[in-house]
Amino acid sequence: LVDNEMEDFIRQLEHQISRLAGVLSLEKMITASGGKLFATNGEKADFQTTLKKCKEVGGSIATPRNPGENDAILYFVKKFNAYAYLGIKESLIPSNFQFLDGTQLSYTNWHLSEPSGKGEE
């Protein structure tokens, strides 16, 4: 009986999640790539606020690790005609970038001579 109740509960949760994802997709506030969901609330904020909001909802700031994930982030950049913060920072070595957790980047898609540290990157 407990197993059946748990299975029903899980099915209900999956249904609710699916409906929410569907609504957010219709509103163009969520997109997926490689099993990951990329979402935005569409609000402009500074880096620290963005980082905090992502953590509050159980996610993390976007870090593209392949062309598909890069395209998912670019989708929002184009939709909102705004820059997007990435979970990437400059290391102690100038012009050497890494993920926020300190691991080396395995994928980049920057224009020649970028990031340059000039303007909004």
mmCIF file of N, CA, C and O in Angstrom, residues 10-99:
data_model
loop_
_atom_site.group_PDB
_atom_site.id
_atom_site.type_symbol
_atom_site.label_atom_id
_atom_site.label_comp_id
_atom_site.label_asym_id
_atom_site.label_seq_id
_atom_site.Cartn_x
_atom_site.Cartn_y
_atom_site.Cartn_z
ATOM 1 N N ILE A 10 4.437 10.435 -6.622
ATOM 2 C CA ILE A 10 5.491 10.762 -7.597
ATOM 3 C C ILE A 10 4.879 11.125 -8.941
ATOM 4 O O ILE A 10 5.294 12.083 -9.586
ATOM 5 N N ARG A 11 3.880 10.364 -9.369
ATOM 6 C CA ARG A 11 3.201 10.676 -10.639
ATOM 7 C C ARG A 11 2.548 12.058 -10.587
ATOM 8 O O ARG A 11 2.586 12.816 -11.553
ATOM 9 N N GLN A 12 1.923 12.383 -9.460
ATOM 10 C CA GLN A 12 1.302 13.700 -9.310
ATOM 11 C C GLN A 12 2.353 14.807 -9.385
ATOM 12 O O GLN A 12 2.143 15.836 -10.049
ATOM 13 N N LEU A 13 3.472 14.606 -8.727
ATOM 14 C CA LEU A 13 4.554 15.596 -8.778
ATOM 15 C C LEU A 13 5.093 15.756 -10.193
ATOM 16 O O LEU A 13 5.319 16.875 -10.665
ATOM 17 N N GLU A 14 5.318 14.637 -10.860
ATOM 18 C CA GLU A 14 5.809 14.694 -12.237
ATOM 19 C C GLU A 14 4.837 15.442 -13.132
ATOM 20 O O GLU A 14 5.232 16.228 -13.988
ATOM 21 N N HIS A 15 3.540 15.211 -12.926
ATOM 22 C CA HIS A 15 2.517 15.899 -13.716
ATOM 23 C C HIS A 15 2.552 17.409 -13.444
ATOM 24 O O HIS A 15 2.488 18.212 -14.375
ATOM 25 N N GLN A 16 2.655 17.789 -12.176
ATOM 26 C CA GLN A 16 2.703 19.202 -11.827
ATOM 27 C C GLN A 16 3.943 19.872 -12.418
ATOM 28 O O GLN A 16 3.867 20.974 -12.962
ATOM 29 N N ILE A 17 5.077 19.210 -12.329
ATOM 30 C CA ILE A 17 6.315 19.744 -12.882
ATOM 31 C C ILE A 17 6.191 19.899 -14.388
ATOM 32 O O ILE A 17 6.590 20.911 -14.965
ATOM 33 N N SER A 18 5.629 18.908 -15.028
ATOM 34 C CA SER A 18 5.442 18.954 -16.477
ATOM 35 C C SER A 18 4.550 20.126 -16.876
ATOM 36 O O SER A 18 4.834 20.836 -17.846
ATOM 37 N N ARG A 19 3.476 20.337 -16.139
ATOM 38 C CA ARG A 19 2.567 21.449 -16.430
ATOM 39 C C ARG A 19 3.261 22.789 -16.242
ATOM 40 O O ARG A 19 3.127 23.690 -17.067
ATOM 41 N N LEU A 20 4.017 22.928 -15.155
ATOM 42 C CA LEU A 20 4.748 24.172 -14.911
ATOM 43 C C LEU A 20 5.777 24.426 -16.006
ATOM 44 O O LEU A 20 5.906 25.543 -16.506
ATOM 45 N N ALA A 21 6.514 23.394 -16.394
ATOM 46 C CA ALA A 21 7.503 23.538 -17.459
ATOM 47 C C ALA A 21 6.809 23.923 -18.758
ATOM 48 O O ALA A 21 7.320 24.748 -19.523
ATOM 49 N N GLY A 22 5.643 23.352 -18.996
ATOM 50 C CA GLY A 22 4.887 23.693 -20.197
ATOM 51 C C GLY A 22 4.460 25.145 -20.217
ATOM 52 O O GLY A 22 4.592 25.835 -21.230
ATOM 53 N N VAL A 23 3.963 25.631 -19.098
ATOM 54 C CA VAL A 23 3.540 27.026 -18.994
ATOM 55 C C VAL A 23 4.738 27.947 -19.197
ATOM 56 O O VAL A 23 4.683 28.919 -19.958
ATOM 57 N N LEU A 24 5.834 27.642 -18.525
ATOM 58 C CA LEU A 24 7.022 28.476 -18.660
ATOM 59 C C LEU A 24 7.559 28.446 -20.088
ATOM 60 O O LEU A 24 8.046 29.451 -20.600
ATOM 61 N N SER A 25 7.463 27.316 -20.746
ATOM 62 C CA SER A 25 7.905 27.226 -22.137
ATOM 63 C C SER A 25 7.036 28.096 -23.028
ATOM 64 O O SER A 25 7.537 28.780 -23.924
ATOM 65 N N LEU A 26 5.734 28.065 -22.794
ATOM 66 C CA LEU A 26 4.824 28.895 -23.577
ATOM 67 C C LEU A 26 5.110 30.377 -23.375
ATOM 68 O O LEU A 26 4.954 31.181 -24.281
ATOM 69 N N GLU A 27 5.519 30.742 -22.188
ATOM 70 C CA GLU A 27 5.825 32.135 -21.890
ATOM 71 C C GLU A 27 7.261 32.488 -22.266
ATOM 72 O O GLU A 27 7.732 33.576 -21.970
ATOM 73 N N LYS A 28 7.967 31.547 -22.873
ATOM 74 C CA LYS A 28 9.345 31.751 -23.334
ATOM 75 C C LYS A 28 10.282 32.108 -22.189
ATOM 76 O O LYS A 28 11.211 32.895 -22.350
ATOM 77 N N MET A 29 10.052 31.532 -21.012
ATOM 78 C CA MET A 29 10.871 31.807 -19.851
ATOM 79 C C MET A 29 11.745 30.615 -19.466
ATOM 80 O O MET A 29 12.459 30.668 -18.478
ATOM 81 N N ILE A 30 11.650 29.549 -20.244
ATOM 82 C CA ILE A 30 12.419 28.353 -19.947
ATOM 83 C C ILE A 30 12.765 27.664 -21.263
ATOM 84 O O ILE A 30 12.000 27.704 -22.213
ATOM 85 N N THR A 31 13.949 27.096 -21.316
ATOM 86 C CA THR A 31 14.359 26.310 -22.469
ATOM 87 C C THR A 31 15.256 25.183 -21.956
ATOM 88 O O THR A 31 15.759 25.259 -20.844
ATOM 89 N N ALA A 32 15.432 24.166 -22.748
ATOM 90 C CA ALA A 32 16.203 23.009 -22.297
ATOM 91 C C ALA A 32 17.312 22.696 -23.290
ATOM 92 O O ALA A 32 17.208 22.987 -24.476
ATOM 93 N N SER A 33 18.362 22.083 -22.754
ATOM 94 C CA SER A 33 19.454 21.599 -23.589
ATOM 95 C C SER A 33 20.190 20.511 -22.830
ATOM 96 O O SER A 33 20.586 20.714 -21.681
ATOM 97 N N GLY A 34 20.346 19.369 -23.469
ATOM 98 C CA GLY A 34 21.128 18.289 -22.872
ATOM 99 C C GLY A 34 20.656 17.846 -21.499
ATOM 100 O O GLY A 34 21.472 17.527 -20.640
ATOM 101 N N GLY A 35 19.350 17.842 -21.275
ATOM 102 C CA GLY A 35 18.831 17.406 -19.982
ATOM 103 C C GLY A 35 18.858 18.484 -18.918
ATOM 104 O O GLY A 35 18.443 18.253 -17.783
ATOM 105 N N LYS A 36 19.347 19.667 -19.246
ATOM 106 C CA LYS A 36 19.368 20.776 -18.296
ATOM 107 C C LYS A 36 18.289 21.775 -18.681
ATOM 108 O O LYS A 36 17.985 21.953 -19.852
ATOM 109 N N LEU A 37 17.730 22.426 -17.672
ATOM 110 C CA LEU A 37 16.762 23.492 -17.904
ATOM 111 C C LEU A 37 17.447 24.827 -17.682
ATOM 112 O O LEU A 37 18.175 25.012 -16.703
ATOM 113 N N PHE A 38 17.208 25.749 -18.588
ATOM 114 C CA PHE A 38 17.699 27.112 -18.472
ATOM 115 C C PHE A 38 16.475 27.991 -18.352
ATOM 116 O O PHE A 38 15.554 27.880 -19.155
ATOM 117 N N ALA A 39 16.450 28.851 -17.345
ATOM 118 C CA ALA A 39 15.265 29.663 -17.093
ATOM 119 C C ALA A 39 15.663 31.082 -16.718
ATOM 120 O O ALA A 39 16.787 31.331 -16.289
ATOM 121 N N THR A 40 14.704 31.979 -16.872
ATOM 122 C CA THR A 40 14.896 33.368 -16.475
ATOM 123 C C THR A 40 13.577 33.914 -15.956
ATOM 124 O O THR A 40 12.518 33.416 -16.304
ATOM 125 N N ASN A 41 13.677 34.925 -15.122
ATOM 126 C CA ASN A 41 12.470 35.645 -14.723
ATOM 127 C C ASN A 41 12.324 36.912 -15.560
ATOM 128 O O ASN A 41 11.374 37.652 -15.407
ATOM 129 N N GLY A 42 13.289 37.162 -16.429
ATOM 130 C CA GLY A 42 13.236 38.302 -17.328
ATOM 131 C C GLY A 42 13.633 39.622 -16.701
ATOM 132 O O GLY A 42 13.643 40.648 -17.359
ATOM 133 N N GLU A 43 13.983 39.596 -15.424
ATOM 134 C CA GLU A 43 14.356 40.829 -14.734
ATOM 135 C C GLU A 43 15.849 41.100 -14.895
ATOM 136 O O GLU A 43 16.648 40.179 -14.949
ATOM 137 N N LYS A 44 16.199 42.385 -14.951
ATOM 138 C CA LYS A 44 17.612 42.775 -15.001
ATOM 139 C C LYS A 44 18.114 42.906 -13.567
ATOM 140 O O LYS A 44 17.411 43.406 -12.691
ATOM 141 N N ALA A 45 19.339 42.443 -13.343
ATOM 142 C CA ALA A 45 19.933 42.513 -12.014
ATOM 143 C C ALA A 45 21.450 42.469 -12.156
ATOM 144 O O ALA A 45 21.967 42.118 -13.213
ATOM 145 N N ASP A 46 22.146 42.788 -11.077
ATOM 146 C CA ASP A 46 23.599 42.684 -11.120
ATOM 147 C C ASP A 46 24.017 41.227 -10.892
ATOM 148 O O ASP A 46 23.174 40.361 -10.620
ATOM 149 N N PHE A 47 25.296 40.965 -11.013
ATOM 150 C CA PHE A 47 25.788 39.593 -10.936
ATOM 151 C C PHE A 47 25.456 38.935 -9.598
ATOM 152 O O PHE A 47 24.967 37.809 -9.559
ATOM 153 N N GLN A 48 25.717 39.624 -8.489
ATOM 154 C CA GLN A 48 25.488 39.037 -7.168
ATOM 155 C C GLN A 48 24.010 38.720 -6.943
ATOM 156 O O GLN A 48 23.666 37.679 -6.382
ATOM 157 N N THR A 49 23.132 39.603 -7.365
ATOM 158 C CA THR A 49 21.692 39.365 -7.231
ATOM 159 C C THR A 49 21.278 38.164 -8.076
ATOM 160 O O THR A 49 20.495 37.324 -7.640
ATOM 161 N N THR A 50 21.815 38.088 -9.291
ATOM 162 C CA THR A 50 21.513 36.960 -10.175
ATOM 163 C C THR A 50 21.973 35.658 -9.543
ATOM 164 O O THR A 50 21.226 34.671 -9.511
ATOM 165 N N LEU A 51 23.176 35.645 -9.024
ATOM 166 C CA LEU A 51 23.725 34.459 -8.365
ATOM 167 C C LEU A 51 22.846 34.037 -7.185
ATOM 168 O O LEU A 51 22.503 32.856 -7.033
ATOM 169 N N LYS A 52 22.426 35.011 -6.381
ATOM 170 C CA LYS A 52 21.583 34.741 -5.206
ATOM 171 C C LYS A 52 20.229 34.170 -5.627
ATOM 172 O O LYS A 52 19.759 33.185 -5.055
ATOM 173 N N LYS A 53 19.592 34.775 -6.634
ATOM 174 C CA LYS A 53 18.282 34.297 -7.099
ATOM 175 C C LYS A 53 18.371 32.854 -7.598
ATOM 176 O O LYS A 53 17.489 32.040 -7.329
ATOM 177 N N CYS A 54 19.419 32.560 -8.345
ATOM 178 C CA CYS A 54 19.593 31.200 -8.860
ATOM 179 C C CYS A 54 19.685 30.197 -7.702
ATOM 180 O O CYS A 54 19.057 29.142 -7.747
ATOM 181 N N LYS A 55 20.458 30.535 -6.695
ATOM 182 C CA LYS A 55 20.604 29.638 -5.544
ATOM 183 C C LYS A 55 19.294 29.484 -4.782
ATOM 184 O O LYS A 55 18.962 28.401 -4.320
ATOM 185 N N GLU A 56 18.534 30.582 -4.658
ATOM 186 C CA GLU A 56 17.257 30.540 -3.932
ATOM 187 C C GLU A 56 16.274 29.547 -4.547
ATOM 188 O O GLU A 56 15.471 28.962 -3.838
ATOM 189 N N VAL A 57 16.321 29.394 -5.854
ATOM 190 C CA VAL A 57 15.382 28.486 -6.515
ATOM 191 C C VAL A 57 15.980 27.103 -6.759
ATOM 192 O O VAL A 57 15.403 26.283 -7.464
ATOM 193 N N GLY A 58 17.158 26.863 -6.170
ATOM 194 C CA GLY A 58 17.766 25.546 -6.265
ATOM 195 C C GLY A 58 18.562 25.314 -7.535
ATOM 196 O O GLY A 58 18.882 24.176 -7.879
ATOM 197 N N GLY A 59 18.898 26.379 -8.221
ATOM 198 C CA GLY A 59 19.675 26.250 -9.446
ATOM 199 C C GLY A 59 21.036 26.899 -9.299
ATOM 200 O O GLY A 59 21.509 27.149 -8.201
ATOM 201 N N SER A 60 21.639 27.157 -10.426
ATOM 202 C CA SER A 60 22.924 27.848 -10.443
ATOM 203 C C SER A 60 22.965 28.750 -11.665
ATOM 204 O O SER A 60 22.204 28.557 -12.614
ATOM 205 N N ILE A 61 23.833 29.715 -11.631
ATOM 206 C CA ILE A 61 23.965 30.623 -12.760
ATOM 207 C C ILE A 61 24.466 29.823 -13.965
ATOM 208 O O ILE A 61 25.241 28.883 -13.820
ATOM 209 N N ALA A 62 23.972 30.159 -15.126
ATOM 210 C CA ALA A 62 24.265 29.381 -16.336
ATOM 211 C C ALA A 62 25.756 29.340 -16.654
ATOM 212 O O ALA A 62 26.449 30.349 -16.563
ATOM 213 N N THR A 63 26.216 28.159 -17.004
ATOM 214 C CA THR A 63 27.605 27.953 -17.408
ATOM 215 C C THR A 63 27.618 27.060 -18.639
ATOM 216 O O THR A 63 27.488 25.839 -18.528
ATOM 217 N N PRO A 64 27.718 27.657 -19.817
ATOM 218 C CA PRO A 64 27.673 26.838 -21.035
ATOM 219 C C PRO A 64 28.877 25.902 -21.131
ATOM 220 O O PRO A 64 30.009 26.335 -21.021
ATOM 221 N N ARG A 65 28.590 24.629 -21.322
ATOM 222 C CA ARG A 65 29.652 23.625 -21.412
ATOM 223 C C ARG A 65 29.711 22.963 -22.782
ATOM 224 O O ARG A 65 30.507 22.073 -23.006
ATOM 225 N N ASN A 66 28.814 23.425 -23.690
ATOM 226 C CA ASN A 66 28.826 22.897 -25.050
ATOM 227 C C ASN A 66 27.976 23.832 -25.922
ATOM 228 O O ASN A 66 27.289 24.711 -25.398
ATOM 229 N N PRO A 67 28.035 23.650 -27.239
ATOM 230 C CA PRO A 67 27.280 24.552 -28.119
ATOM 231 C C PRO A 67 25.772 24.584 -27.849
ATOM 232 O O PRO A 67 25.153 25.644 -27.940
ATOM 233 N N GLY A 68 25.166 23.474 -27.493
ATOM 234 C CA GLY A 68 23.734 23.446 -27.212
ATOM 235 C C GLY A 68 23.368 24.298 -26.012
ATOM 236 O O GLY A 68 22.373 25.037 -26.033
ATOM 237 N N GLU A 69 24.162 24.202 -24.961
ATOM 238 C CA GLU A 69 23.910 25.012 -23.770
ATOM 239 C C GLU A 69 24.170 26.487 -24.069
ATOM 240 O O GLU A 69 23.461 27.365 -23.583
ATOM 241 N N ASN A 70 25.177 26.762 -24.866
ATOM 242 C CA ASN A 70 25.458 28.134 -25.280
ATOM 243 C C ASN A 70 24.244 28.702 -26.030
ATOM 244 O O ASN A 70 23.826 29.837 -25.802
ATOM 245 N N ASP A 71 23.666 27.894 -26.918
ATOM 246 C CA ASP A 71 22.483 28.329 -27.678
ATOM 247 C C ASP A 71 21.286 28.574 -26.761
ATOM 248 O O ASP A 71 20.500 29.488 -27.000
ATOM 249 N N ALA A 72 21.147 27.757 -25.705
ATOM 250 C CA ALA A 72 20.036 27.935 -24.766
ATOM 251 C C ALA A 72 20.158 29.288 -24.067
ATOM 252 O O ALA A 72 19.160 30.001 -23.888
ATOM 253 N N ILE A 73 21.361 29.669 -23.698
ATOM 254 C CA ILE A 73 21.585 30.965 -23.049
ATOM 255 C C ILE A 73 21.398 32.093 -24.057
ATOM 256 O O ILE A 73 20.770 33.112 -23.760
ATOM 257 N N LEU A 74 21.906 31.898 -25.261
ATOM 258 C CA LEU A 74 21.780 32.899 -26.316
ATOM 259 C C LEU A 74 20.309 33.172 -26.651
ATOM 260 O O LEU A 74 19.936 34.294 -26.995
ATOM 261 N N TYR A 75 19.477 32.155 -26.500
ATOM 262 C CA TYR A 75 18.035 32.310 -26.718
ATOM 263 C C TYR A 75 17.485 33.451 -25.854
ATOM 264 O O TYR A 75 16.741 34.306 -26.324
ATOM 265 N N PHE A 76 17.878 33.474 -24.569
ATOM 266 C CA PHE A 76 17.390 34.513 -23.662
ATOM 267 C C PHE A 76 18.028 35.868 -23.967
ATOM 268 O O PHE A 76 17.381 36.901 -23.860
ATOM 269 N N VAL A 77 19.295 35.856 -24.343
ATOM 270 C CA VAL A 77 19.973 37.102 -24.707
ATOM 271 C C VAL A 77 19.227 37.775 -25.855
ATOM 272 O O VAL A 77 18.962 38.980 -25.821
ATOM 273 N N LYS A 78 18.861 36.983 -26.849
ATOM 274 C CA LYS A 78 18.147 37.532 -28.004
ATOM 275 C C LYS A 78 16.717 37.934 -27.639
ATOM 276 O O LYS A 78 16.230 38.987 -28.046
ATOM 277 N N LYS A 79 16.039 37.097 -26.863
ATOM 278 C CA LYS A 79 14.638 37.383 -26.502
ATOM 279 C C LYS A 79 14.510 38.684 -25.728
ATOM 280 O O LYS A 79 13.616 39.487 -25.972
ATOM 281 N N PHE A 80 15.409 38.919 -24.780
ATOM 282 C CA PHE A 80 15.323 40.092 -23.920
ATOM 283 C C PHE A 80 16.253 41.222 -24.364
ATOM 284 O O PHE A 80 16.306 42.259 -23.719
ATOM 285 N N ASN A 81 17.005 40.979 -25.450
ATOM 286 C CA ASN A 81 17.943 41.975 -25.961
ATOM 287 C C ASN A 81 18.801 42.526 -24.824
ATOM 288 O O ASN A 81 18.873 43.736 -24.593
ATOM 289 N N ALA A 82 19.416 41.615 -24.076
ATOM 290 C CA ALA A 82 20.200 41.993 -22.908
ATOM 291 C C ALA A 82 21.361 41.018 -22.737
ATOM 292 O O ALA A 82 21.344 39.915 -23.269
ATOM 293 N N TYR A 83 22.338 41.447 -21.991
ATOM 294 C CA TYR A 83 23.446 40.567 -21.665
ATOM 295 C C TYR A 83 22.987 39.509 -20.667
ATOM 296 O O TYR A 83 22.018 39.719 -19.935
ATOM 297 N N ALA A 84 23.711 38.398 -20.606
ATOM 298 C CA ALA A 84 23.446 37.361 -19.613
ATOM 299 C C ALA A 84 24.727 37.125 -18.822
ATOM 300 O O ALA A 84 25.815 37.080 -19.395
ATOM 301 N N TYR A 85 24.583 37.013 -17.525
ATOM 302 C CA TYR A 85 25.740 36.659 -16.712
ATOM 303 C C TYR A 85 25.981 35.170 -16.823
ATOM 304 O O TYR A 85 25.047 34.376 -16.923
ATOM 305 N N LEU A 86 27.255 34.785 -16.798
ATOM 306 C CA LEU A 86 27.637 33.381 -16.835
ATOM 307 C C LEU A 86 28.382 33.036 -15.564
ATOM 308 O O LEU A 86 28.981 33.900 -14.934
ATOM 309 N N GLY A 87 28.376 31.766 -15.208
ATOM 310 C CA GLY A 87 29.081 31.299 -14.020
ATOM 311 C C GLY A 87 30.560 31.099 -14.302
ATOM 312 O O GLY A 87 31.100 30.019 -14.081
ATOM 313 N N ILE A 88 31.179 32.146 -14.782
ATOM 314 C CA ILE A 88 32.588 32.105 -15.164
ATOM 315 C C ILE A 88 33.273 33.322 -14.563
ATOM 316 O O ILE A 88 32.688 34.406 -14.517
ATOM 317 N N LYS A 89 34.512 33.144 -14.125
ATOM 318 C CA LYS A 89 35.269 34.267 -13.572
ATOM 319 C C LYS A 89 36.702 34.196 -14.064
ATOM 320 O O LYS A 89 37.182 33.145 -14.510
ATOM 321 N N GLU A 90 37.375 35.322 -13.963
ATOM 322 C CA GLU A 90 38.787 35.360 -14.326
ATOM 323 C C GLU A 90 39.584 34.773 -13.171
ATOM 324 O O GLU A 90 39.313 35.048 -12.003
ATOM 325 N N SER A 91 40.563 33.945 -13.497
ATOM 326 C CA SER A 91 41.390 33.342 -12.451
ATOM 327 C C SER A 91 42.433 34.352 -11.987
ATOM 328 O O SER A 91 42.455 35.498 -12.436
ATOM 329 N N LEU A 92 43.304 33.941 -11.101
ATOM 330 C CA LEU A 92 44.375 34.819 -10.639
ATOM 331 C C LEU A 92 45.348 35.137 -11.761
ATOM 332 O O LEU A 92 46.073 36.123 -11.699
ATOM 333 N N ILE A 93 45.353 34.306 -12.785
ATOM 334 C CA ILE A 93 46.189 34.543 -13.965
ATOM 335 C C ILE A 93 45.367 35.378 -14.948
ATOM 336 O O ILE A 93 44.325 34.931 -15.419
ATOM 337 N N PRO A 94 45.799 36.596 -15.244
ATOM 338 C CA PRO A 94 45.026 37.455 -16.150
ATOM 339 C C PRO A 94 44.733 36.774 -17.486
ATOM 340 O O PRO A 94 45.564 36.032 -18.015
ATOM 341 N N SER A 95 43.540 37.011 -17.997
ATOM 342 C CA SER A 95 43.057 36.458 -19.270
ATOM 343 C C SER A 95 42.851 34.951 -19.242
ATOM 344 O O SER A 95 42.664 34.324 -20.277
ATOM 345 N N ASN A 96 42.893 34.350 -18.061
ATOM 346 C CA ASN A 96 42.621 32.922 -17.898
ATOM 347 C C ASN A 96 41.326 32.807 -17.103
ATOM 348 O O ASN A 96 41.230 33.313 -15.991
ATOM 349 N N PHE A 97 40.324 32.145 -17.677
ATOM 350 C CA PHE A 97 39.005 32.092 -17.049
ATOM 351 C C PHE A 97 38.689 30.683 -16.573
ATOM 352 O O PHE A 97 39.222 29.696 -17.085
ATOM 353 N N GLN A 98 37.807 30.620 -15.571
ATOM 354 C CA GLN A 98 37.425 29.339 -14.980
ATOM 355 C C GLN A 98 35.984 29.423 -14.503
ATOM 356 O O GLN A 98 35.410 30.501 -14.411
ATOM 357 N N PHE A 99 35.410 28.255 -14.203
ATOM 358 C CA PHE A 99 34.078 28.227 -13.625
ATOM 359 C C PHE A 99 34.150 28.780 -12.207
ATOM 360 O O PHE A 99 35.228 28.850 -11.608
#
